[in-house]
Amino acid sequence: MSFSSLIALLFPHLAELEVAEVACAGNTLRLRAATRTREADCPACGNSSRHVHSRYTRQLADTPVSGRQTLIHLEVRRFFCDHTECAKRTFAEQIPGLTSPYARTTPLLRQTR
Ligand SMILES: [Zn+2]
């Protein structure tokens, strides 16, 4: 079984991501992941943008795996909105079903609490 097949089997809610690394330290499982898409939609005007402003890492707590807490280190991008009439200059990409603004946990973990 390939690495990507194993990730898809164990973490189906991360199917939209490119999982680059899985590491275990103590009682914590850490996944390093990034999006696969080249563009994102501005939440204010809906304009699609490929104009990347910057990248940063978000940390999301996910459901435990085999008794270990799981942390996703997700590289996300901030895009420029190039629509001239939009009030937003930049926006952070969101992954549908996984991230929402300022959330530090996955929806799956919030459902289990
Ligand atoms: Zn916009």
Coordinates of C-alpha atoms and ligand atoms in Angstrom, one line a residue:
M1 CA 0.0 0.0 0.0
S2 CA 1.4 3.4 -1.0
F3 CA 1.8 6.3 1.5
S4 CA -1.0 8.3 -0.2
S5 CA -3.4 5.2 -0.1
L6 CA -2.7 4.8 3.6
I7 CA -3.3 8.5 4.3
A8 CA -6.6 8.3 2.3
L9 CA -7.7 5.2 4.2
L10 CA -6.9 6.7 7.7
F11 CA -7.8 10.3 7.0
P12 CA -10.6 10.5 4.4
H13 CA -11.4 14.0 5.6
L14 CA -8.0 15.2 4.4
A15 CA -8.5 13.9 0.8
E16 CA -8.3 17.4 -0.6
L17 CA -4.8 17.9 0.9
E18 CA -1.3 16.9 -0.1
V19 CA 0.0 15.2 3.1
A20 CA 3.8 15.5 2.9
E21 CA 4.8 13.9 6.2
V22 CA 3.5 12.0 9.2
A23 CA 5.6 12.0 12.3
C24 CA 5.1 10.8 15.9
A25 CA 6.6 12.4 18.9
G26 CA 5.6 11.2 22.3
N27 CA 1.8 11.0 22.5
T28 CA 1.3 13.3 19.4
L29 CA 0.9 12.4 15.8
R30 CA 1.8 15.3 13.5
L31 CA 0.8 15.6 9.8
R32 CA 2.3 18.2 7.6
A33 CA 0.0 19.1 4.7
A34 CA -0.8 21.7 2.1
T35 CA -3.6 22.4 -0.4
R36 CA -3.4 21.1 -4.0
T37 CA -5.4 23.8 -5.6
R38 CA -3.8 26.7 -7.5
E39 CA -6.5 29.3 -6.7
A40 CA -9.0 30.3 -4.1
D41 CA -12.2 32.3 -4.1
C42 CA -12.5 35.6 -2.3
P43 CA -15.1 35.3 0.5
A44 CA -16.3 38.8 -0.1
C45 CA -16.8 39.0 -3.8
G46 CA -16.4 35.4 -5.0
N47 CA -13.6 36.4 -7.4
S48 CA -11.1 33.5 -8.0
S49 CA -7.5 34.5 -7.5
R50 CA -4.1 32.9 -8.2
H51 CA -2.2 35.9 -6.9
V52 CA -0.5 34.6 -3.7
H53 CA 0.3 37.3 -1.1
S54 CA 2.0 35.0 1.4
R55 CA 2.0 31.5 3.0
Y56 CA 1.8 30.5 6.7
T57 CA 1.2 27.4 8.8
R58 CA -2.0 26.8 10.7
Q59 CA -2.2 24.2 13.4
L60 CA -5.4 22.2 13.6
A61 CA -6.2 19.7 16.3
D62 CA -7.9 16.6 14.8
T63 CA -9.4 13.4 16.2
P64 CA -7.0 11.1 18.1
V65 CA -5.5 8.2 16.3
S66 CA -4.7 5.1 18.3
G67 CA -4.9 7.1 21.5
R68 CA -2.5 9.8 20.3
Q69 CA -3.6 13.4 19.8
T70 CA -3.4 14.5 16.2
L71 CA -2.2 17.8 15.0
I72 CA -2.3 19.0 11.4
H73 CA 0.3 21.5 10.4
L74 CA -1.4 23.0 7.4
E75 CA 0.3 25.3 5.0
V76 CA -2.2 27.8 3.8
R77 CA -1.9 30.8 1.5
R78 CA -3.1 34.4 1.7
F79 CA -4.2 35.7 -1.7
F80 CA -4.7 39.1 -3.2
C81 CA -8.2 39.8 -4.4
D82 CA -7.6 41.6 -7.7
H83 CA -11.3 42.6 -8.2
T84 CA -11.1 46.3 -8.4
E85 CA -14.5 46.9 -6.7
C86 CA -13.9 44.5 -3.8
A87 CA -13.3 45.9 -0.3
K88 CA -11.0 43.0 0.6
R89 CA -7.4 43.5 -0.4
T90 CA -6.3 40.0 0.8
F91 CA -7.9 36.9 2.1
A92 CA -6.8 33.6 3.6
E93 CA -7.8 30.4 1.7
Q94 CA -10.2 28.0 3.5
I95 CA -10.5 24.3 2.8
P96 CA -14.2 23.4 2.6
G97 CA -15.2 20.9 5.3
L98 CA -11.8 21.3 7.1
T99 CA -11.0 24.9 8.0
S100 CA -13.0 28.0 8.9
P101 CA -11.7 31.4 9.9
Y102 CA -9.9 31.3 13.3
A103 CA -10.8 27.7 14.0
R104 CA -8.1 25.7 15.7
T105 CA -9.8 22.3 15.5
T106 CA -11.2 20.3 12.6
P107 CA -15.0 19.9 12.2
L108 CA -14.6 16.1 12.8
L109 CA -13.0 16.8 16.3
R110 CA -15.7 19.4 17.1
Q111 CA -18.4 16.7 16.3
T112 CA -16.9 14.2 18.7
R113 CA -16.6 16.7 21.7
Ligands
ZN1 ZN -12.8 40.1 -3.4

